[in-house]
CSV table of C-alpha atoms and ligand atoms in Angstrom, one decimal:
chain,number,residue,atom,x,y,z
Y,21,UNK,CA,41.7,144.0,125.3
Y,22,UNK,CA,42.4,145.8,122.0
Y,23,UNK,CA,46.0,145.8,120.9
Y,24,UNK,CA,46.7,148.0,118.0
Y,25,UNK,CA,49.3,146.8,115.4
Y,26,UNK,CA,52.0,149.2,114.3
Y,27,UNK,CA,50.2,149.8,110.9
Y,28,UNK,CA,47.0,150.9,112.8
Y,29,UNK,CA,48.9,153.7,114.5
Y,30,UNK,CA,48.8,157.0,112.6
Y,31,UNK,CA,52.2,158.7,112.2
Y,32,UNK,CA,50.9,161.7,114.1
Y,33,UNK,CA,50.4,159.6,117.2
Y,34,UNK,CA,54.0,158.5,117.3
Y,35,UNK,CA,56.3,160.8,119.4
Y,36,UNK,CA,59.6,161.1,117.6
Y,37,UNK,CA,62.8,161.1,119.7
Y,38,UNK,CA,63.3,164.8,118.8
Y,39,UNK,CA,59.7,165.7,120.0
Y,40,UNK,CA,60.2,163.6,123.1
Y,41,UNK,CA,63.4,165.5,123.9
Y,42,UNK,CA,61.7,168.9,123.1
Y,43,UNK,CA,58.9,168.0,125.5
Y,44,UNK,CA,61.6,167.3,128.2
Y,45,UNK,CA,63.2,170.7,127.4
Y,46,UNK,CA,59.8,172.3,127.7
Y,47,UNK,CA,59.1,170.7,131.1
Y,48,UNK,CA,62.6,171.8,132.2
Y,49,UNK,CA,62.0,175.4,131.0
Y,50,UNK,CA,58.6,175.5,132.8
Y,51,UNK,CA,60.2,174.1,135.9
Y,52,UNK,CA,63.0,176.8,135.8
Y,53,UNK,CA,60.4,179.5,135.2
Y,54,UNK,CA,58.4,178.3,138.1
Y,55,UNK,CA,61.5,178.3,140.3
Y,56,UNK,CA,61.0,174.6,141.0
Y,57,UNK,CA,63.9,173.0,139.3
Y,58,UNK,CA,66.0,172.6,142.4
Y,59,UNK,CA,63.4,171.5,144.8
Y,60,UNK,CA,61.2,169.3,142.6
Y,61,UNK,CA,63.9,167.5,140.6
Y,62,UNK,CA,61.3,167.7,137.9
Y,63,UNK,CA,63.4,166.3,135.0
Y,64,UNK,CA,65.6,163.7,136.7
Y,65,UNK,CA,68.8,162.3,135.4
Y,66,UNK,CA,68.3,159.4,133.0
Y,67,UNK,CA,71.4,157.2,132.8
Y,68,UNK,CA,72.0,155.1,129.7
Y,69,UNK,CA,73.5,151.8,130.5
Y,70,UNK,CA,76.1,151.4,127.7
Y,71,UNK,CA,79.7,152.4,127.6
Y,72,UNK,CA,80.3,156.1,126.6
Y,73,UNK,CA,76.6,156.6,125.6
Y,74,UNK,CA,75.6,160.3,125.3
Y,75,UNK,CA,73.9,161.8,128.2
Y,76,UNK,CA,70.7,163.9,127.7
Y,77,UNK,CA,69.5,167.1,129.2
Y,78,UNK,CA,72.7,168.5,130.5
Y,79,UNK,CA,72.6,172.2,131.5
Y,80,UNK,CA,75.8,174.3,131.5
Y,81,UNK,CA,77.1,175.6,134.8
Y,82,UNK,CA,78.3,179.2,135.4
Y,83,UNK,CA,80.8,177.7,137.8
Y,84,UNK,CA,82.9,176.3,134.8
Y,85,UNK,CA,86.3,177.7,134.0
Y,86,UNK,CA,86.9,179.2,130.6
Y,87,UNK,CA,90.2,177.3,130.2
Y,88,UNK,CA,90.5,174.9,127.3
Y,89,UNK,CA,89.7,171.3,128.5
Y,90,UNK,CA,92.2,168.5,128.0
Y,91,UNK,CA,91.4,166.0,125.3
Y,92,UNK,CA,89.2,163.0,126.0
Y,93,UNK,CA,92.4,160.9,125.3
Y,94,UNK,CA,94.4,162.7,128.0
Y,95,UNK,CA,91.6,162.5,130.6
Y,96,UNK,CA,90.9,158.8,130.0
Y,97,UNK,CA,94.4,157.4,129.6
Y,98,UNK,CA,96.4,159.2,132.4
Y,99,UNK,CA,94.7,158.1,135.5
Y,100,UNK,CA,95.2,157.1,139.2
Y,101,UNK,CA,92.9,154.3,140.2
Y,102,UNK,CA,95.0,151.9,142.3
Y,103,UNK,CA,92.3,149.2,142.2
Y,104,UNK,CA,93.5,148.6,138.6
Y,105,UNK,CA,97.3,149.1,139.0
Y,106,UNK,CA,99.8,151.7,140.0
Y,107,UNK,CA,100.9,153.1,136.7
Y,108,UNK,CA,99.0,155.9,135.0
Y,109,UNK,CA,98.3,153.7,132.0
Y,110,UNK,CA,97.0,150.8,134.0
Y,111,UNK,CA,93.4,151.9,134.7
Y,112,UNK,CA,92.6,152.5,130.9
Y,113,UNK,CA,94.1,149.0,130.2
Y,114,UNK,CA,92.6,147.1,133.1
Y,115,UNK,CA,89.3,148.8,134.1
Y,116,UNK,CA,87.3,146.8,131.5
Y,117,UNK,CA,86.7,144.2,134.3
Y,118,UNK,CA,84.7,146.8,136.3
Y,119,UNK,CA,80.9,146.3,135.8
Y,120,UNK,CA,79.1,149.6,136.4
Y,121,UNK,CA,75.7,147.9,136.2
Y,122,UNK,CA,73.9,146.6,138.2
Y,123,UNK,CA,75.2,149.1,140.8
Y,124,UNK,CA,73.8,150.1,144.2
Y,125,UNK,CA,74.6,152.9,146.6
Y,126,UNK,CA,74.1,152.6,150.3
Y,127,UNK,CA,73.1,155.8,152.1
Y,128,UNK,CA,73.5,155.4,155.9
Y,129,UNK,CA,74.3,157.2,159.2
Y,130,UNK,CA,72.8,160.4,160.6
Y,131,UNK,CA,70.0,161.1,158.1
Y,132,UNK,CA,66.2,160.9,158.0
Y,133,UNK,CA,66.3,159.0,154.7
Y,134,UNK,CA,68.5,156.0,154.2
Y,135,UNK,CA,68.7,152.8,152.3
Y,136,UNK,CA,70.3,150.9,149.5
Y,137,UNK,CA,69.4,152.4,146.1
Y,138,UNK,CA,69.8,151.1,142.6
Y,139,UNK,CA,72.0,153.6,140.7
Y,140,UNK,CA,69.3,154.6,138.3
Y,141,UNK,CA,66.9,155.2,141.2
Y,142,UNK,CA,69.6,157.1,143.1
Y,143,UNK,CA,70.1,159.5,140.1
Y,144,UNK,CA,66.4,160.2,139.3
Y,145,UNK,CA,65.7,163.2,141.7
Y,146,UNK,CA,68.7,165.1,140.3
Y,147,UNK,CA,69.6,167.2,137.2
Y,148,UNK,CA,72.7,166.8,135.2
Y,149,UNK,CA,75.1,169.8,134.7
Y,150,UNK,CA,78.3,170.1,132.8
Y,151,UNK,CA,81.1,171.6,135.0
Y,152,UNK,CA,84.4,172.3,133.4
Y,153,UNK,CA,86.8,172.2,136.3
Y,154,UNK,CA,90.5,172.6,136.8
Y,155,UNK,CA,91.8,169.5,138.6
Y,156,UNK,CA,95.2,169.3,140.4
Y,157,UNK,CA,96.9,166.1,141.5
Y,158,UNK,CA,99.2,165.9,144.5
Y,159,UNK,CA,101.9,164.7,142.1
Y,160,UNK,CA,102.1,168.3,140.8
Y,161,UNK,CA,100.2,167.8,137.5
Y,162,UNK,CA,96.9,169.3,136.4
Y,163,UNK,CA,94.2,168.9,133.8
Y,164,UNK,CA,91.0,170.7,132.8
Y,165,UNK,CA,88.0,168.3,132.7
Y,166,UNK,CA,84.5,168.8,131.4
Y,167,UNK,CA,82.6,166.7,134.0
Y,168,UNK,CA,78.9,165.9,133.9
Y,169,UNK,CA,77.5,165.5,137.3
Y,170,UNK,CA,74.9,166.2,139.9
Y,171,UNK,CA,75.3,168.7,142.8
Y,172,UNK,CA,76.3,166.9,146.0
Y,173,UNK,CA,74.5,169.7,148.0
Y,174,UNK,CA,71.3,168.5,146.3
Y,175,UNK,CA,72.0,164.9,147.2
Y,176,UNK,CA,72.7,165.8,150.8
Y,177,UNK,CA,69.4,167.9,151.0
Y,178,UNK,CA,67.5,164.9,149.5
Y,179,UNK,CA,68.6,162.5,152.3
Y,180,UNK,CA,67.9,165.0,155.1
Y,181,UNK,CA,70.9,164.7,157.4
Y,182,UNK,CA,70.2,165.3,161.1
Y,183,UNK,CA,72.1,167.9,163.3
Y,184,UNK,CA,74.5,165.1,164.3
Y,185,UNK,CA,75.9,164.9,160.7
Y,186,UNK,CA,79.1,166.9,160.6
Y,187,UNK,CA,81.0,164.8,158.0
Y,188,UNK,CA,80.3,162.5,155.0
Y,189,UNK,CA,82.3,159.4,154.3
Y,190,UNK,CA,82.5,157.7,150.9
Y,191,UNK,CA,83.6,154.2,150.0
Y,192,UNK,CA,84.6,152.6,146.7
Y,193,UNK,CA,83.4,149.1,145.7
Y,194,UNK,CA,85.5,146.3,147.2
Y,195,UNK,CA,85.5,143.4,144.8
Y,196,UNK,CA,88.8,141.6,144.0
Y,197,UNK,CA,87.4,140.0,140.8
Y,198,UNK,CA,86.2,143.3,139.3
Y,199,UNK,CA,89.2,145.3,140.8
Y,200,UNK,CA,92.2,143.0,140.5
Y,201,UNK,CA,94.5,145.7,142.1
Y,202,UNK,CA,92.7,145.0,145.4
Y,203,UNK,CA,94.6,141.6,145.5
Y,204,UNK,CA,97.8,143.6,146.2
Y,205,UNK,CA,98.9,145.4,149.3
Y,206,UNK,CA,99.1,149.0,147.9
Y,207,UNK,CA,96.2,150.4,150.1
Y,208,UNK,CA,93.9,149.2,152.8
Y,209,UNK,CA,90.7,148.4,150.8
Y,210,UNK,CA,88.1,149.7,150.2
Y,211,UNK,CA,89.3,153.1,149.1
Y,212,UNK,CA,87.8,155.7,151.5
Y,213,UNK,CA,87.4,159.4,151.5
Y,214,UNK,CA,85.6,162.1,153.5
Y,215,UNK,CA,84.4,165.7,153.5
Y,216,UNK,CA,83.0,168.0,156.2
Y,217,UNK,CA,79.3,168.7,155.6
Y,218,UNK,CA,80.2,172.3,154.7
Y,219,UNK,CA,82.6,171.0,152.0
Y,220,UNK,CA,80.1,168.5,150.7
Y,221,UNK,CA,77.4,171.1,150.4
Y,222,UNK,CA,79.6,173.8,148.7
Y,223,UNK,CA,78.1,174.5,145.3
Y,224,UNK,CA,81.4,173.4,143.6
Y,225,UNK,CA,81.2,169.8,144.9
Y,226,UNK,CA,79.6,167.3,142.5
Y,227,UNK,CA,79.2,163.6,142.0
Y,228,UNK,CA,80.3,163.0,138.4
Y,229,UNK,CA,78.7,160.5,136.1
Y,230,UNK,CA,79.9,161.7,132.8
Y,231,UNK,CA,82.8,163.2,130.8
Y,232,UNK,CA,82.6,165.2,127.6
Y,233,UNK,CA,78.8,164.7,127.5
Y,234,UNK,CA,79.0,160.9,127.7
Y,235,UNK,CA,78.8,158.2,130.3
Y,236,UNK,CA,82.0,158.3,132.4
Y,237,UNK,CA,84.6,155.8,131.4
Y,238,UNK,CA,85.4,153.0,133.9
Y,239,UNK,CA,88.9,154.3,134.5
Y,240,UNK,CA,87.6,157.7,135.6
Y,241,UNK,CA,85.3,156.1,138.3
Y,242,UNK,CA,82.2,154.7,136.7
Y,243,UNK,CA,79.4,154.9,137.4
Y,244,UNK,CA,79.7,157.7,139.9
Y,245,UNK,CA,82.6,159.5,141.6
Y,246,UNK,CA,83.3,162.5,143.7
Y,247,UNK,CA,84.8,165.7,142.3
Y,248,UNK,CA,86.1,168.4,144.6
Y,249,UNK,CA,88.0,170.9,142.5
Y,250,UNK,CA,89.8,172.9,145.2
Y,251,UNK,CA,91.4,169.8,146.7
Y,252,UNK,CA,94.1,167.5,145.5
Y,253,UNK,CA,92.8,164.8,143.1
Y,254,UNK,CA,93.0,162.0,145.7
Y,255,UNK,CA,90.0,163.4,147.5
Y,256,UNK,CA,87.9,162.7,144.4
Y,257,UNK,CA,87.0,159.1,145.2
Y,258,UNK,CA,85.9,156.8,142.3
Y,259,UNK,CA,83.2,154.1,141.8
Y,260,UNK,CA,81.3,155.0,145.0
Y,261,UNK,CA,79.1,152.4,146.7
Y,262,UNK,CA,78.6,154.0,150.1
Y,263,UNK,CA,77.7,157.5,151.4
Y,264,UNK,CA,77.5,157.8,155.2
Y,265,UNK,CA,76.6,160.8,157.3
Y,266,UNK,CA,78.9,160.8,160.3
Y,267,UNK,CA,79.3,162.8,163.6
Y,268,UNK,CA,83.1,162.4,163.7
Y,269,UNK,CA,85.9,162.8,161.1
Y,270,UNK,CA,86.0,159.7,158.8
Y,271,UNK,CA,89.1,157.7,158.0
Y,272,UNK,CA,90.5,158.4,154.6
Y,273,UNK,CA,92.7,156.0,152.5
Y,274,UNK,CA,95.8,158.2,151.9
Y,275,UNK,CA,95.8,159.6,155.4
Y,276,UNK,CA,95.7,156.0,156.8
Y,277,UNK,CA,98.5,154.9,154.4
Y,278,UNK,CA,100.7,157.9,155.2
Y,279,UNK,CA,99.4,160.6,157.6
Y,280,UNK,CA,102.7,162.5,157.4
Y,281,UNK,CA,102.2,163.1,153.6
Y,282,UNK,CA,98.4,163.2,153.2
Y,283,UNK,CA,96.1,165.2,155.4
Y,284,UNK,CA,92.3,165.0,155.8
Y,285,UNK,CA,91.7,168.4,154.2
Y,286,UNK,CA,94.1,168.2,151.2
Y,287,UNK,CA,93.4,171.7,150.0
Y,288,UNK,CA,95.5,172.7,147.0
Y,289,UNK,CA,98.1,175.0,148.6
Y,290,UNK,CA,101.3,176.2,146.9
Y,291,UNK,CA,102.7,177.1,150.3
Y,292,UNK,CA,102.4,173.6,151.9
Y,293,UNK,CA,104.9,171.3,150.2
Y,294,UNK,CA,104.4,167.6,150.0
Y,295,UNK,CA,107.3,166.3,152.2
Y,296,UNK,CA,109.0,164.9,149.1
Y,297,UNK,CA,108.4,167.7,146.6
Y,298,UNK,CA,107.3,171.3,146.2
Y,299,UNK,CA,103.6,172.2,145.4
Y,300,UNK,CA,104.4,175.7,144.2
Y,301,UNK,CA,104.2,174.8,140.5
Y,302,UNK,CA,102.4,172.3,138.3
Y,303,UNK,CA,102.6,170.8,134.9
Y,304,UNK,CA,99.5,170.7,132.7
Y,305,UNK,CA,99.0,167.3,131.1
Y,306,UNK,CA,99.0,167.4,127.3
Y,307,UNK,CA,100.9,170.7,127.2
Y,308,UNK,CA,103.9,169.1,125.5
Y,309,UNK,CA,107.6,169.3,126.4
Y,310,UNK,CA,107.8,173.1,125.7
Y,311,UNK,CA,104.9,173.9,127.9
Y,312,UNK,CA,106.1,176.0,130.9
Y,313,UNK,CA,105.2,174.9,134.4
Y,314,UNK,CA,102.5,177.1,135.8
Y,315,UNK,CA,102.1,178.6,139.3
Y,316,UNK,CA,99.9,176.6,141.6
Y,317,UNK,CA,96.9,178.7,142.8
Y,318,UNK,CA,95.7,178.6,146.4
Y,319,UNK,CA,92.6,176.4,146.5
Y,320,UNK,CA,93.3,175.6,142.8
Y,321,UNK,CA,91.9,179.0,141.9
Y,322,UNK,CA,88.6,178.4,143.6
Y,323,UNK,CA,89.3,180.6,146.7
Y,324,UNK,CA,86.4,183.0,146.2
Y,325,UNK,CA,84.0,180.0,146.6
Y,326,UNK,CA,85.8,178.2,149.4
Y,327,UNK,CA,88.3,180.3,151.4
Y,328,UNK,CA,85.6,181.2,153.9
Y,329,UNK,CA,85.3,177.5,154.9
Y,330,UNK,CA,88.9,177.6,156.3
Y,331,UNK,CA,89.1,181.2,157.7
Y,332,UNK,CA,89.9,180.1,161.2
Y,333,UNK,CA,92.2,177.3,160.1
Y,334,UNK,CA,96.0,177.0,160.4
Y,335,UNK,CA,96.4,175.7,156.8
Y,336,UNK,CA,100.0,174.6,157.5
Y,337,UNK,CA,98.7,172.3,160.2
Y,338,UNK,CA,95.4,171.3,158.7
Y,339,UNK,CA,96.8,170.3,155.3
I,5,LIG,N1,89.5,156.6,143.8
I,5,LIG,C1,89.8,155.3,144.0
I,5,LIG,N2,88.8,154.4,144.4
I,5,LIG,N3,91.0,154.7,143.9
I,5,LIG,C2,92.1,155.5,143.6
I,5,LIG,O1,93.2,155.0,143.5
I,5,LIG,N4,92.9,157.8,143.1
I,5,LIG,C3,92.7,159.2,143.4
I,5,LIG,C4,91.3,159.7,143.0
I,5,LIG,N5,90.3,158.7,143.3
I,5,LIG,C5,91.9,156.9,143.4
I,5,LIG,C6,90.5,157.4,143.5
I,5,LIG,C7,93.7,160.0,142.8
I,5,LIG,S1,95.2,159.9,143.5
I,5,LIG,C8,93.5,160.9,141.8
I,5,LIG,S2,94.7,162.0,141.3
I,5,LIG,C9,92.2,160.9,141.1
I,5,LIG,O2,91.3,159.9,141.5
I,5,LIG,C10,92.4,160.8,139.6
I,5,LIG,O3,91.2,160.9,138.9
I,5,LIG,P1,91.2,160.7,137.3
I,5,LIG,O4,91.9,159.5,137.0
I,5,LIG,O5,89.8,160.8,136.9
I,5,LIG,O6,92.0,161.9,136.8
């Protein structure tokens, strides 16, 4: 076998990183021109394995809001992630014990394709998009976050759910060593969430893997978390290890903990108060003490995309 040494290789034979990236852009452009970008997954998400590494080949989404995003600092230091403690500052301080690699995701239930997939393999069929979304927490604060993610509708299509699949349930990792908060009693672990199949396949719903163009920080749900911008933040489950196609409504962590305060649907709705406080207004994190509270928008302002999903619903009862 002939092995060429580096000095036998002419510079013209070496593909620079820039050329390599251009070639990927060219393939992407050809795929878009041929209308095959969605179905073929021609580019595929390549996920770097180091903390906050930049992500490549991110396209911009027309579904983004024009509002100014919160700073990276706000987004990564004011978090809810009970697996790392109950205070907003706990996840940034404690989530260093989470190991986002190796990571695997189990896909199960009513689908043609199932299995346990290594995270990198799981990501390959999909393309990365930046989606700047307004996010609203049930505690009446909000942020604008430039997520990078993949369309959950594309993921669902890929695994080919059968006609029995009416819901999808998601579970977070359960590991007391990596997630010390699970040693406490705050919730029944693992953290669980669920969506109807219509909600999961709405174009707004994504699985996020990045923030501000970089790999998502541990405290925001590394390596992969759900983002559902018309629902209260608690629906956006972090650090997902299981996706299951189900025929009946799945159990969800907050509903199990307190069904009177937290419903399955959890749509942002200024008219349905949390039993202990009003949801009519919200405070934008990072706005400073002189920032006025703003009116909460029904479906967090995403009504044109999602109101049809709930047209026959009593939203007071199905909260
Ligand atoms: N996912 C897990 N596994 N554990 C949690 O405690 N908290 C939820 C949601 N996902 C939570 C979770 C709540 S209450 C909110 S408001 C959002 O994550 C916060 O996401 P962020 O920290 O990225 O803003």
